[in-house]
XYZ file of C-alpha atoms in Angstrom:
697
model
C 130.127 86.227 55.629
C 127.948 83.544 54.005
C 128.815 81.839 50.717
C 125.439 80.098 50.379
C 122.021 81.661 50.807
C 119.718 79.524 52.962
C 115.959 79.750 52.140
C 114.593 82.113 54.791
C 111.185 80.404 55.092
C 112.661 77.185 56.489
C 112.588 76.625 60.269
C 113.268 73.545 62.415
C 110.389 71.123 62.814
C 108.213 71.533 65.918
C 109.000 71.514 68.808
C 111.861 73.983 68.539
C 115.001 73.884 70.652
C 114.297 77.103 72.521
C 110.903 75.766 73.635
C 112.388 72.452 74.709
C 115.090 74.052 76.866
C 112.533 76.429 78.386
C 110.457 73.421 79.424
C 113.556 71.760 80.910
C 114.352 74.861 82.959
C 110.830 74.979 84.337
C 111.396 71.555 85.922
C 114.268 72.734 88.126
C 113.789 72.263 91.865
C 116.376 74.908 92.798
C 117.415 78.457 91.927
C 120.097 78.346 89.217
C 121.510 81.785 90.043
C 121.931 80.735 93.665
C 123.945 77.673 92.655
C 126.126 79.742 90.319
C 126.788 82.098 93.227
C 127.595 79.134 95.468
C 130.145 77.873 92.927
C 131.962 81.107 92.128
C 131.058 83.737 94.714
C 129.869 87.278 94.005
C 133.348 88.796 93.568
C 134.469 86.228 91.011
C 131.219 86.550 89.046
C 131.493 90.342 89.009
C 135.088 90.097 87.811
C 134.230 87.511 85.131
C 131.262 89.481 83.794
C 133.302 92.692 83.647
C 136.182 91.071 81.764
C 133.929 89.032 79.473
C 132.108 92.189 78.369
C 135.415 93.834 77.417
C 136.545 90.834 75.381
C 133.211 90.278 73.629
C 133.164 93.900 72.460
C 136.728 93.869 71.140
C 136.932 92.801 67.448
C 140.403 91.325 67.958
C 138.858 88.531 70.048
C 136.180 87.654 67.518
C 135.929 83.858 67.157
C 133.506 83.563 64.235
C 136.150 82.342 61.756
C 138.195 80.224 64.156
C 136.975 76.851 62.877
C 137.935 77.739 59.288
C 141.584 78.663 59.962
C 144.698 76.741 58.959
C 147.808 76.562 61.149
C 149.513 79.765 59.976
C 146.256 81.693 60.317
C 145.694 80.230 63.775
C 149.159 81.272 64.930
C 148.820 84.790 63.538
C 145.388 85.083 65.138
C 146.733 83.872 68.487
C 149.697 86.261 68.404
C 147.363 89.155 67.573
C 145.126 88.202 70.526
C 148.080 87.818 72.902
C 149.415 91.240 71.951
C 146.001 92.816 72.409
C 145.617 91.068 75.764
C 148.871 92.636 76.978
C 147.520 96.057 75.954
C 144.307 95.414 77.894
C 146.271 94.231 80.934
C 148.150 97.526 81.003
C 145.095 99.618 80.142
C 142.866 98.124 82.858
C 145.683 97.297 85.311
C 144.465 93.719 85.635
C 145.879 91.564 88.413
C 146.839 87.883 88.022
C 143.301 86.634 88.736
C 141.846 89.002 86.146
C 144.482 87.992 83.607
C 143.714 84.328 84.218
C 139.998 84.991 83.718
C 140.696 86.763 80.423
C 142.935 83.899 79.229
C 140.250 81.320 80.046
C 137.611 83.305 78.134
C 139.855 83.829 75.093
C 140.438 80.060 75.181
C 143.073 79.967 72.475
C 146.488 78.553 73.401
C 148.833 81.288 72.267
C 152.550 82.057 72.013
C 152.611 83.970 75.328
C 151.069 81.071 77.273
C 154.264 79.701 78.847
C 155.492 83.222 79.533
C 152.552 83.697 81.886
C 152.154 80.086 82.975
C 155.755 78.956 83.660
C 158.393 81.636 82.969
C 157.014 84.227 85.390
C 155.988 81.784 88.193
C 159.372 80.021 88.077
C 161.335 83.265 88.441
C 158.960 84.333 91.193
C 159.301 81.035 93.045
C 162.991 80.217 92.499
C 164.708 83.532 91.808
C 166.586 85.723 94.287
C 165.475 89.309 94.863
C 168.256 90.538 92.550
C 167.173 88.106 89.833
C 163.566 89.225 90.180
C 164.629 92.834 89.620
C 166.572 91.885 86.501
C 164.180 89.370 84.965
C 160.782 89.299 86.678
C 159.993 93.003 86.438
C 160.605 93.212 82.652
C 158.774 89.897 82.211
C 155.707 91.265 83.998
C 155.860 94.306 81.698
C 156.274 92.018 78.650
C 159.519 93.778 77.821
C 160.981 90.293 77.547
C 159.019 87.193 76.519
C 160.039 83.892 78.057
C 159.333 80.172 77.947
C 160.232 77.143 80.080
C 162.605 74.687 78.385
C 162.782 71.396 80.241
C 161.609 68.564 77.970
C 164.121 67.261 75.442
C 163.872 65.222 72.277
C 165.226 62.192 74.128
C 163.913 62.789 77.669
C 160.587 63.915 79.076
C 159.399 62.411 82.339
C 162.914 61.417 83.433
C 164.116 64.894 84.357
C 167.238 63.451 85.972
C 168.200 62.085 82.569
C 168.232 65.454 80.769
C 171.322 65.826 78.575
C 171.715 69.608 78.252
C 174.692 70.633 80.397
C 175.588 73.793 82.328
C 179.274 73.699 83.267
C 180.710 76.337 85.594
C 183.823 78.115 84.267
C 185.570 79.684 87.297
C 188.047 81.702 85.203
C 185.272 83.849 83.720
C 182.597 83.245 86.366
C 180.233 81.896 83.694
C 178.251 78.799 82.842
C 178.701 77.109 79.501
C 175.408 75.727 78.182
C 175.794 72.898 75.704
C 173.779 70.253 73.856
C 176.207 67.320 73.585
C 173.806 65.079 71.639
C 170.985 65.488 69.149
C 168.643 64.038 71.783
C 169.616 66.934 74.095
C 167.593 69.272 71.880
C 164.912 71.031 73.876
C 161.585 69.938 72.357
C 157.884 70.692 72.703
C 158.593 74.037 74.389
C 155.555 76.321 74.066
C 156.330 79.786 72.690
C 159.911 78.826 71.839
C 159.456 78.171 68.110
C 159.023 81.749 66.902
C 158.140 83.958 69.883
C 160.273 83.824 73.043
C 163.475 85.825 73.396
C 164.343 84.333 76.792
C 164.069 80.823 78.216
C 164.379 79.158 81.573
C 166.471 76.140 80.610
C 166.741 73.065 82.798
C 170.279 71.743 82.458
C 172.634 69.375 84.291
C 174.755 71.505 86.631
C 178.463 70.616 86.587
C 181.159 72.230 88.718
C 184.649 71.135 89.711
C 184.118 67.824 87.941
C 181.001 66.973 89.912
C 177.418 66.590 88.708
C 174.655 68.212 90.759
C 171.602 67.319 88.684
C 169.152 69.510 86.753
C 168.952 73.203 87.698
C 167.177 76.190 86.072
C 169.093 78.845 84.124
C 167.745 82.001 82.459
C 169.140 82.399 78.959
C 168.526 85.103 76.373
C 168.014 83.228 73.111
C 167.088 85.931 70.579
C 168.218 89.479 69.893
C 165.753 91.982 71.370
C 165.988 94.226 68.278
C 166.183 91.822 65.329
C 164.550 88.801 67.026
C 167.188 86.601 65.391
C 168.725 83.683 67.356
C 171.884 84.601 69.255
C 175.221 82.965 68.344
C 175.456 79.290 69.304
C 171.689 78.823 69.475
C 169.693 76.805 66.941
C 165.970 77.270 67.442
C 162.737 76.729 65.505
C 159.183 75.416 65.456
C 158.641 71.623 65.685
C 155.808 71.558 63.137
C 152.116 70.593 63.112
C 150.650 68.654 66.036
C 147.505 66.752 67.048
C 146.211 70.017 68.532
C 147.495 73.255 70.071
C 148.382 74.493 66.603
C 147.959 78.155 67.526
C 151.080 77.793 69.688
C 154.630 77.692 68.347
C 156.045 74.714 70.231
C 159.759 74.773 69.526
C 163.112 72.995 69.632
C 166.496 74.412 70.671
C 170.152 73.311 70.637
C 173.097 75.026 72.348
C 176.659 75.091 71.026
C 178.831 76.048 74.025
C 176.837 79.175 74.879
C 178.237 81.261 77.764
C 175.978 82.961 80.327
C 176.803 84.812 83.588
C 176.796 82.831 86.862
C 174.067 85.261 87.945
C 171.653 83.589 85.503
C 171.327 80.393 87.526
C 168.116 80.751 89.566
C 169.571 80.752 93.051
C 166.903 81.165 95.686
C 167.508 77.638 96.980
C 170.910 76.524 95.638
C 173.984 78.442 94.450
C 177.464 78.144 92.978
C 180.080 80.230 94.784
C 181.979 82.743 92.687
C 185.449 81.626 91.721
C 185.602 78.415 93.741
C 182.634 76.748 92.093
C 181.540 75.357 95.437
C 177.954 74.106 95.354
C 175.601 75.285 98.100
C 172.705 72.865 98.337
C 169.141 73.860 99.327
C 168.053 73.390 102.969
C 165.327 71.059 101.694
C 165.888 69.157 98.448
C 162.192 69.430 97.617
C 161.926 73.227 97.919
C 161.822 73.648 94.152
C 158.653 71.529 94.142
C 156.678 74.618 95.174
C 156.251 75.988 91.645
C 155.499 72.511 90.290
C 152.834 71.960 92.953
C 151.234 75.314 92.122
C 151.083 74.519 88.399
C 149.517 71.115 89.097
C 146.999 72.683 91.483
C 146.006 75.097 88.704
C 145.647 72.190 86.260
C 143.266 70.464 88.697
C 141.342 73.748 88.908
C 141.053 73.898 85.112
C 139.604 70.359 85.027
C 136.369 71.579 86.623
C 135.802 74.100 83.814
C 136.622 71.589 81.092
C 134.215 69.004 82.498
C 131.550 71.680 82.963
C 131.983 72.827 79.375
C 131.691 69.330 77.923
C 128.670 68.499 80.075
C 126.949 71.777 79.157
C 127.165 71.088 75.425
C 126.096 67.447 75.664
C 123.232 67.961 78.124
C 121.678 70.907 76.269
C 121.950 69.156 72.930
C 120.513 65.929 74.356
C 117.528 67.897 75.641
C 116.938 69.435 72.200
C 117.689 66.366 70.094
C 114.762 63.980 69.570
C 115.045 60.473 68.165
C 112.511 57.628 67.909
C 109.219 57.234 69.701
C 109.110 55.586 73.118
C 106.265 53.107 72.584
C 105.912 52.523 76.333
C 105.713 56.226 77.212
C 104.914 58.186 74.014
C 105.247 61.994 74.214
C 102.760 64.381 72.629
C 103.083 67.928 71.297
C 100.790 70.802 72.292
C 98.416 69.956 69.441
C 98.237 66.289 70.464
C 100.629 64.809 67.918
C 102.958 62.015 69.043
C 106.532 63.328 68.923
C 109.939 61.712 69.130
C 111.542 61.239 72.519
C 114.164 63.626 73.881
C 117.528 61.855 73.821
C 118.028 63.020 77.416
C 115.081 60.843 78.486
C 116.896 57.655 77.499
C 118.473 56.100 80.597
C 121.629 55.105 78.728
C 122.217 58.753 77.793
C 121.678 59.738 81.415
C 124.112 57.048 82.571
C 126.729 58.414 80.175
C 126.271 62.123 80.892
C 124.988 62.705 84.426
C 128.195 61.340 86.024
C 130.135 63.964 84.016
C 128.030 66.686 85.644
C 128.839 65.106 89.003
C 132.557 64.937 88.186
C 132.578 68.641 87.378
C 130.984 69.550 90.701
C 133.340 67.208 92.573
C 136.314 68.941 90.970
C 135.015 72.358 92.036
C 135.403 71.375 95.678
C 138.682 69.483 95.323
C 140.193 72.384 93.352
C 139.244 74.715 96.199
C 140.739 72.329 98.757
C 143.973 72.118 96.730
C 144.356 75.886 96.451
C 143.567 76.331 100.167
C 146.199 73.716 101.056
C 148.760 75.349 98.773
C 148.151 78.781 100.334
C 148.528 77.224 103.784
C 151.831 75.662 102.693
C 153.102 79.030 101.412
C 152.312 80.636 104.751
C 154.036 77.886 106.735
C 157.054 77.575 104.435
C 157.768 81.305 104.719
C 158.600 80.656 108.388
C 160.644 77.512 107.642
C 157.903 74.904 108.158
C 157.818 72.513 105.173
C 155.797 69.755 106.860
C 152.921 70.061 104.379
C 155.097 69.775 101.275
C 155.315 65.973 101.038
C 151.560 65.414 101.277
C 150.822 68.411 99.032
C 153.248 67.179 96.383
C 151.895 63.622 96.501
C 148.256 64.715 96.375
C 148.778 67.291 93.614
C 150.656 64.718 91.520
C 147.978 62.045 91.890
C 145.080 64.444 91.453
C 146.613 65.960 88.339
C 146.894 62.441 86.920
C 143.417 61.290 87.937
C 141.411 64.407 87.101
C 142.982 65.202 83.721
C 142.551 61.586 82.622
C 138.960 61.773 83.826
C 138.452 65.010 81.885
C 139.893 63.642 78.631
C 137.707 60.537 78.881
C 134.609 62.542 79.751
C 135.062 65.143 77.005
C 135.247 62.306 74.496
C 132.242 60.570 76.087
C 130.228 63.781 75.799
C 131.285 64.183 72.166
C 130.202 60.631 71.357
C 126.922 61.175 73.167
C 126.171 63.928 70.657
C 126.139 61.431 67.796
C 127.208 62.482 64.317
C 127.067 66.214 65.058
C 129.638 65.712 67.813
C 132.146 64.959 65.060
C 131.665 68.408 63.514
C 133.869 71.289 64.624
C 130.656 73.243 65.053
C 129.705 70.902 67.889
C 132.358 72.576 70.022
C 134.280 69.421 70.951
C 136.921 68.858 68.276
C 139.304 71.789 68.882
C 138.391 71.817 72.571
C 139.409 68.152 72.923
C 142.556 68.539 70.815
C 143.762 71.494 72.872
C 142.920 69.879 76.204
C 144.624 66.563 75.449
C 148.213 67.665 76.294
C 147.148 68.004 79.942
C 147.591 64.271 80.445
C 151.253 64.512 79.409
C 152.697 67.910 80.329
C 153.675 68.784 83.893
C 154.237 65.076 84.438
C 153.003 62.102 82.422
C 149.879 60.802 84.121
C 151.219 57.297 84.652
C 154.626 58.467 85.897
C 153.026 60.889 88.364
C 151.272 58.034 90.135
C 154.706 56.731 91.182
C 155.276 59.857 93.258
C 151.901 59.583 94.953
C 152.232 55.896 95.716
C 155.808 56.138 97.032
C 154.569 58.670 99.587
C 151.600 56.491 100.557
C 153.745 53.370 101.019
C 156.258 55.324 103.075
C 153.480 56.773 105.254
C 151.936 53.334 105.791
C 155.282 51.845 106.844
C 155.900 54.719 109.276
C 152.493 54.356 110.906
C 152.793 50.559 111.232
C 156.309 50.676 112.699
C 155.698 53.578 115.084
C 155.349 52.637 118.725
C 153.341 55.781 119.516
C 150.280 55.630 117.233
C 148.598 58.396 119.229
C 150.994 60.845 117.543
C 149.492 59.956 114.174
C 145.984 59.940 115.606
C 146.335 63.616 116.539
C 147.786 64.445 113.105
C 145.058 62.558 111.245
C 142.559 65.380 111.838
C 144.579 67.470 109.393
C 145.730 64.653 107.092
C 143.060 62.509 105.375
C 145.700 59.963 104.333
C 146.536 59.204 107.947
C 142.823 58.984 108.773
C 142.040 56.059 106.493
C 145.374 54.314 107.078
C 144.823 54.386 110.854
C 141.237 53.162 110.406
C 142.484 50.228 108.340
C 145.249 49.307 110.772
C 142.772 49.377 113.650
C 140.131 47.426 111.725
C 141.396 45.680 108.561
C 138.168 43.669 108.210
C 135.639 46.457 107.700
C 132.574 45.562 105.648
C 129.734 47.484 104.066
C 126.700 45.936 105.851
C 124.194 47.646 103.523
C 120.716 46.103 103.608
C 118.878 48.523 101.298
C 119.935 50.646 98.348
C 119.317 53.778 100.438
C 122.118 52.734 102.798
C 124.575 53.718 100.090
C 123.559 57.356 100.502
C 125.161 57.347 103.931
C 128.252 59.585 103.777
C 130.006 57.740 106.587
C 129.622 54.441 104.701
C 130.908 56.089 101.518
C 134.049 57.447 103.203
C 134.713 54.116 104.909
C 134.384 52.334 101.591
C 136.867 54.508 99.696
C 139.295 54.747 102.625
C 139.262 50.993 103.264
C 139.832 50.189 99.599
C 142.798 52.612 99.318
C 144.395 51.381 102.557
C 143.938 47.738 101.538
C 145.734 48.332 98.234
C 148.554 50.157 100.044
C 148.925 47.387 102.659
C 148.914 44.725 99.948
C 151.630 46.530 97.971
C 153.804 47.001 101.064
C 153.511 43.281 101.790
C 154.461 42.296 98.230
C 157.473 44.629 98.120
C 158.759 44.124 101.666
C 157.909 40.476 102.310
C 157.663 38.896 98.866
C 160.615 40.769 97.309
C 158.579 42.098 94.380
C 160.443 44.653 92.259
C 159.091 48.162 91.743
C 158.713 47.534 88.021
C 156.614 44.428 88.645
C 154.310 46.528 90.850
C 153.649 49.419 88.468
C 150.053 48.389 87.714
C 149.364 48.271 91.457
C 151.131 51.616 91.842
C 148.686 53.167 89.404
C 145.694 51.590 91.172
C 146.842 52.858 94.578
C 147.257 56.443 93.379
C 143.849 56.371 91.691
C 142.170 54.943 94.800
C 143.779 57.524 97.078
C 142.832 60.456 94.859
C 139.280 59.212 94.373
C 139.069 59.146 98.171
C 140.195 62.802 98.232
C 137.573 63.786 95.634
C 134.871 61.967 97.609
C 135.974 63.427 100.939
C 136.182 66.998 99.647
C 132.729 66.795 98.031
C 131.114 65.282 101.127
C 132.846 67.773 103.412
C 131.457 70.666 101.372
C 127.818 69.532 101.568
C 127.852 68.238 105.145
C 126.733 70.437 108.023
C 129.247 73.228 108.558
C 130.466 74.784 111.821
C 128.531 77.962 112.523
C 128.885 80.727 111.592
C 129.891 79.814 108.019
C 132.476 82.401 106.974
C 132.958 81.190 103.386
C 130.426 83.014 101.181
C 130.022 80.141 98.726
C 129.414 77.518 101.391
C 127.065 79.873 103.219
C 124.907 80.240 100.095
C 124.924 76.476 99.528
C 123.805 75.721 103.083
C 121.232 78.525 103.330
C 119.011 76.926 100.683
C 117.471 73.505 101.488
C 116.556 73.021 97.813
C 120.108 73.754 96.730
C 121.614 71.485 99.344
C 119.239 68.661 98.385
C 120.141 68.707 94.701
C 123.844 68.895 95.536
C 123.457 65.875 97.815
C 122.010 63.974 94.844
C 124.920 65.061 92.620
C 127.452 64.130 95.302
C 125.864 60.718 95.813
C 125.936 60.061 92.084
C 129.608 60.967 91.874
C 130.500 58.736 94.822
C 128.381 55.730 93.888
C 129.009 55.821 90.142
C 132.749 55.925 90.870
C 132.314 53.043 93.291
C 130.394 51.060 90.687
C 133.136 51.596 88.072
C 135.771 50.384 90.527
C 133.610 47.577 91.933
C 136.313 44.939 91.406
C 138.583 46.563 93.974
C 135.762 46.855 96.515
C 135.188 43.124 96.014
C 138.894 42.419 96.350
C 139.185 44.177 99.713
C 136.005 42.327 100.783
C 134.212 45.495 101.720
C 131.224 44.660 99.542
C 129.325 41.477 98.590
C 127.511 40.459 95.408
C 124.105 41.302 96.846
C 125.344 44.693 98.097
C 126.756 45.448 94.647
C 123.268 44.981 93.198
C 121.876 47.414 95.771
C 124.604 49.885 94.821
C 123.678 49.654 91.141
C 120.000 50.137 91.970
C 120.820 53.319 93.861
C 122.872 54.652 90.938
C 119.883 54.141 88.636
C 117.575 55.824 91.159
C 119.917 58.819 91.320
C 119.695 59.244 87.555
C 115.951 59.725 87.955
C 116.481 62.119 90.882
C 118.778 64.298 88.807
C 116.855 64.140 85.504
C 114.508 67.135 86.177
C 117.503 69.294 87.126
C 119.954 68.190 84.418
C 119.760 71.286 82.195
C 119.679 73.667 85.140
C 122.701 71.983 86.711
C 124.786 72.733 83.621
C 123.285 76.224 83.316
C 124.660 76.900 86.796
C 128.205 76.389 85.476
C 127.663 79.705 83.701
C 129.881 78.864 80.705
C 129.345 81.742 78.221
C 128.680 81.244 74.504
C 131.948 83.125 73.940
C 133.752 80.108 75.419
C 131.474 77.250 74.317
C 131.663 78.124 70.612
C 129.147 75.341 70.041
C 126.101 75.134 67.835
C 124.956 72.155 69.923
C 125.363 73.724 73.355
C 123.656 77.075 72.791
C 121.710 78.443 75.754
C 118.801 79.354 73.456
C 118.602 75.852 71.954
C 118.908 77.065 68.340
C 120.996 74.070 67.347
C 119.886 73.437 63.783
C 119.628 77.101 62.764
C 123.221 77.638 63.902
C 124.590 74.476 62.291
C 123.317 75.421 58.848
C 124.243 79.091 59.278
C 127.835 78.219 60.148
C 128.003 75.677 57.305
C 127.030 78.416 54.853
C 130.170 80.316 55.918
C 132.584 77.513 54.979
C 135.058 79.158 52.514
C 135.093 76.016 50.376
C 131.484 76.830 49.458
C 132.725 79.999 47.734
C 134.900 78.143 45.265
C 133.676 76.818 41.911
C 135.579 73.695 40.943
C 136.502 72.235 37.606
C 135.869 68.513 38.163
C 136.729 67.369 34.626
C 139.547 64.801 35.131
C 141.040 65.805 31.762
C 141.427 69.430 32.846
C 144.499 70.679 34.706
C 142.469 73.540 36.158
C 141.202 73.003 39.712
C 139.097 76.143 40.222
C 136.885 77.978 37.776
C 136.939 81.091 39.964
C 140.186 82.146 41.647
C 138.488 84.588 43.970
C 135.974 83.154 46.415
C 132.527 84.567 45.743
C 130.854 86.021 48.834
C 127.180 86.792 49.177
């Protein structure tokens, strides 16, 4: 409902946004629908369209007032949506993929988020069959609502330092859960503040006077009838935050709360009844499975976030016109000189086109991560955990790299939209605020690089010390880490040898470059730690660089692998579509090259350090990056169109498919509730408002 009436005769100055975007789309050298199909596949698109239609036509999921809501309104709105979503899940019998699609379209972090995202997967991954019957089945039916309580007021990344205790009491066959210090308070737990009635609590397991480290326990925390906290439990909401204010992040303290021994998730480790004997897991990293899955899903979500940011910024930059290019003036249909499209400025292209490339790169790495995780699940079911170490290291590093990349790129896209990017109506503000926690939860992005680098250093040492390198040579076909480490050991003095800028489009050169750089950093770190007695703490900056280099290599390799010639016949529908269209393959080669070479240019210091590249070659590299901007320019709008991000998700006046930027900005501004209030601005008056009720038109 509008509070201000906008004169109906006013329209944007010529040319209008819809005309400008139509002209951009005419320039495309490929079929947009084909690329969309190559990204998602026909089944996923059918599923998404079906679910999107249901949500768009349901008034509960209306988003028109979202930007005008305060925290209490946001929470109530989110709870209403979560409840309605559960009804739709039951009504349509949606599976997990369909539920995930619906959640991504609703795009409002709600109180049931951790129930779906952590509570259910953790029980599924770490619970026994008996525990699944007791807890998982009612959780799937939403008869109980859970959360995942690990982080504490005093400890986050250092899980081993958690202070909440779970002490086994053999006389009653129970665990006593206790918060011995204020800093043991569970903190930041999504859904805990006002919603959850159960929690998976990570606590220090103690039995027979021995400590066995953090283990997960299922604890009922609120009465199922009254929803009041149970005796011994202090729980509440932690208050307003930088973002995510539709979710009730909570705190919780335990005062010697007793729970049955049965409530310790015991698929991998157990406490024996009566004796309190601890039975350790066959592999101490088995519990990593759920963690790896969550991180793989976070990497998957990066692609959508980058695509969303790029879509808004590219479309707006095509519509927005500023200044006249005196060297290449543009003219309207009637011959008048018009201002230049912001997207035609090379600096804007240099800022935004790499974000498009990052999004596409993450599509292929996300697929590779999920495929690797599914392969691990299959192998681990028969007792083969050989993939776990590499999967854990890669998922940790990629989560760190890609979410940091996404946060930086969302902000870059917002800035590229100028002043309007600062408005909520631009579609960036809430989006950025709600995405930002990704760099901290499920492992702080700097801490995660330790796990990746420890694995890489260990692998390097094993390969160097092994007297039978042919064993690793055979394994390297399945393990990209071994591939570049072996290449470096066999030839530590590799160089670029580029003579023209076009040489940098060679995929083999690109892979050698990123592999050599990563291996050099690993070898250098091993030397400093093993031979120069450097402490781990003194090496932390190098640790971060190594993880970043390794994961950039993975992104590059996965992208190149996807667009290179495939073994025939191609069984994957999406790859088959990509490779059946020469035009599609050509534009994706340009996007891949931009991702690889722009990344290389940003990290040029390390390529100098490992002596892979020279000053003159660096200039050729930069020239090729600039040339790629011009290659991609005609396809820029169509490349973001192919992401197929619906208006229902974008919620952006700037990123509209129809280009009606200015009409939407002023229409939404007219709906600001503050415009319906008449103020009393006399400083001598104690009255603030002349009208108590907001006047609507």
